[in-house]
């Protein structure tokens, strides 16, 4: 059974976003006492795994979707990954603004995929 392209692309992009979010923001909590360059090198190492997932995700997705569709999908998935990360790992409170931002992204996804 062939896995649909949208499922392959979305799954890889979600995993990629997890690595990206940890690389970009995880050091703020876990490496705050280290020098910035230590955090940068560790984040860079984590980001390698982001790219190892993101590049094939976009290559697979580009066989069926436009560049704009891939970009908007990526942005929507970024918010889906970021909000739980911010709340559960970083201890940030839930904000209603996350809902409004999410609705804006739902609109963006609708408009970019409707044609």
Short mmCIF file of C-alpha atoms in Angstrom, two decimals:
data_model
loop_
_atom_site.label_atom_id
_atom_site.label_comp_id
_atom_site.label_asym_id
_atom_site.label_seq_id
_atom_site.Cartn_x
_atom_site.Cartn_y
_atom_site.Cartn_z
CA UNK A 1 0.00 0.00 0.00
CA UNK A 2 1.36 3.38 -1.05
CA UNK A 3 1.30 6.10 1.61
CA UNK A 4 -0.30 9.26 0.15
CA UNK A 5 2.15 12.06 -0.62
CA UNK A 6 0.41 14.50 1.72
CA UNK A 7 0.75 12.03 4.61
CA UNK A 8 4.44 11.39 3.88
CA UNK A 9 5.16 15.10 3.54
CA UNK A 10 3.18 16.12 6.61
CA UNK A 11 4.65 13.37 8.79
CA UNK A 12 8.22 14.24 7.84
CA UNK A 13 7.57 17.96 8.29
CA UNK A 14 6.10 17.43 11.76
CA UNK A 15 9.17 15.45 12.81
CA UNK A 16 11.41 18.07 11.21
CA UNK A 17 9.59 20.81 13.11
CA UNK A 18 10.12 19.03 16.40
CA UNK A 19 13.87 19.04 15.83
CA UNK A 20 13.76 22.63 14.56
CA UNK A 21 11.84 23.88 17.58
CA UNK A 22 14.17 22.12 20.01
CA UNK A 23 17.22 23.47 18.14
CA UNK A 24 15.90 27.04 18.02
CA UNK A 25 14.37 27.35 21.48
CA UNK A 26 15.32 24.38 23.66
CA UNK A 27 18.66 25.91 24.59
CA UNK A 28 16.86 28.80 26.29
CA UNK A 29 15.87 26.41 29.06
CA UNK A 30 18.36 23.58 29.02
CA UNK A 31 21.57 25.44 28.15
CA UNK A 32 20.95 28.88 29.65
CA UNK A 33 24.00 28.60 31.92
CA UNK A 34 26.33 27.69 29.03
CA UNK A 35 28.15 30.07 26.71
CA UNK A 36 26.16 31.08 23.64
CA UNK A 37 28.57 29.30 21.31
CA UNK A 38 28.08 26.01 23.17
CA UNK A 39 24.32 26.36 22.71
CA UNK A 40 24.89 27.29 19.05
CA UNK A 41 26.96 24.18 18.32
CA UNK A 42 24.53 21.88 20.13
CA UNK A 43 21.59 23.52 18.35
CA UNK A 44 23.40 23.15 15.04
CA UNK A 45 23.82 19.43 15.71
CA UNK A 46 20.12 19.07 16.48
CA UNK A 47 19.24 21.08 13.37
CA UNK A 48 21.08 18.53 11.24
CA UNK A 49 18.30 16.06 12.01
CA UNK A 50 15.75 18.71 11.06
CA UNK A 51 17.32 18.99 7.62
CA UNK A 52 17.60 15.23 7.22
CA UNK A 53 13.79 15.12 7.51
CA UNK A 54 12.84 18.46 5.95
CA UNK A 55 14.72 18.00 2.67
CA UNK A 56 13.09 14.67 1.77
CA UNK A 57 9.71 16.00 2.97
CA UNK A 58 9.91 18.90 0.54
CA UNK A 59 11.24 16.74 -2.28
CA UNK A 60 8.38 14.28 -1.83
CA UNK A 61 5.81 17.06 -1.43
CA UNK A 62 7.05 18.98 -4.47
CA UNK A 63 6.05 16.07 -6.69
CA UNK A 64 2.39 16.90 -6.00
CA UNK A 65 2.25 20.38 -4.46
CA UNK A 66 3.47 23.84 -5.34
CA UNK A 67 6.24 25.65 -3.55
CA UNK A 68 3.70 28.01 -1.96
CA UNK A 69 1.61 25.08 -0.72
CA UNK A 70 4.66 23.48 0.87
CA UNK A 71 5.61 26.75 2.58
CA UNK A 72 2.14 27.36 4.05
CA UNK A 73 1.92 23.72 5.17
CA UNK A 74 5.29 24.15 6.89
CA UNK A 75 4.13 27.31 8.68
CA UNK A 76 0.90 25.70 9.89
CA UNK A 77 2.79 22.67 11.20
CA UNK A 78 5.30 24.94 12.92
CA UNK A 79 2.54 26.43 15.06
CA UNK A 80 1.08 22.99 15.79
CA UNK A 81 4.48 21.85 17.10
CA UNK A 82 5.45 25.12 18.78
CA UNK A 83 2.41 25.61 21.02
CA UNK A 84 2.73 22.29 22.91
CA UNK A 85 6.51 22.80 23.12
CA UNK A 86 6.07 26.28 24.58
CA UNK A 87 3.48 25.11 27.09
CA UNK A 88 4.81 21.73 28.20
CA UNK A 89 8.58 22.06 27.83
CA UNK A 90 9.13 25.77 28.33
CA UNK A 91 6.31 26.18 30.87
CA UNK A 92 4.65 29.05 29.03
CA UNK A 93 0.95 29.66 29.70
CA UNK A 94 -1.63 29.02 27.01
CA UNK A 95 -2.67 32.22 25.26
CA UNK A 96 -5.82 32.82 23.28
CA UNK A 97 -3.54 34.45 20.71
CA UNK A 98 -2.39 30.94 19.76
CA UNK A 99 -5.96 30.18 18.71
CA UNK A 100 -6.25 33.36 16.64
CA UNK A 101 -2.88 32.72 14.98
CA UNK A 102 -3.95 29.15 14.27
CA UNK A 103 -7.18 30.34 12.66
CA UNK A 104 -5.21 32.71 10.47
CA UNK A 105 -3.04 29.80 9.37
CA UNK A 106 -6.13 27.67 8.69
CA UNK A 107 -7.26 30.48 6.39
CA UNK A 108 -3.84 30.55 4.71
CA UNK A 109 -3.94 26.78 4.20
CA UNK A 110 -7.46 27.02 2.75
CA UNK A 111 -6.57 29.75 0.27
CA UNK A 112 -3.30 28.19 -0.86
CA UNK A 113 -4.76 24.68 -1.34
CA UNK A 114 -8.20 25.57 -2.77
CA UNK A 115 -7.18 25.74 -6.42
#
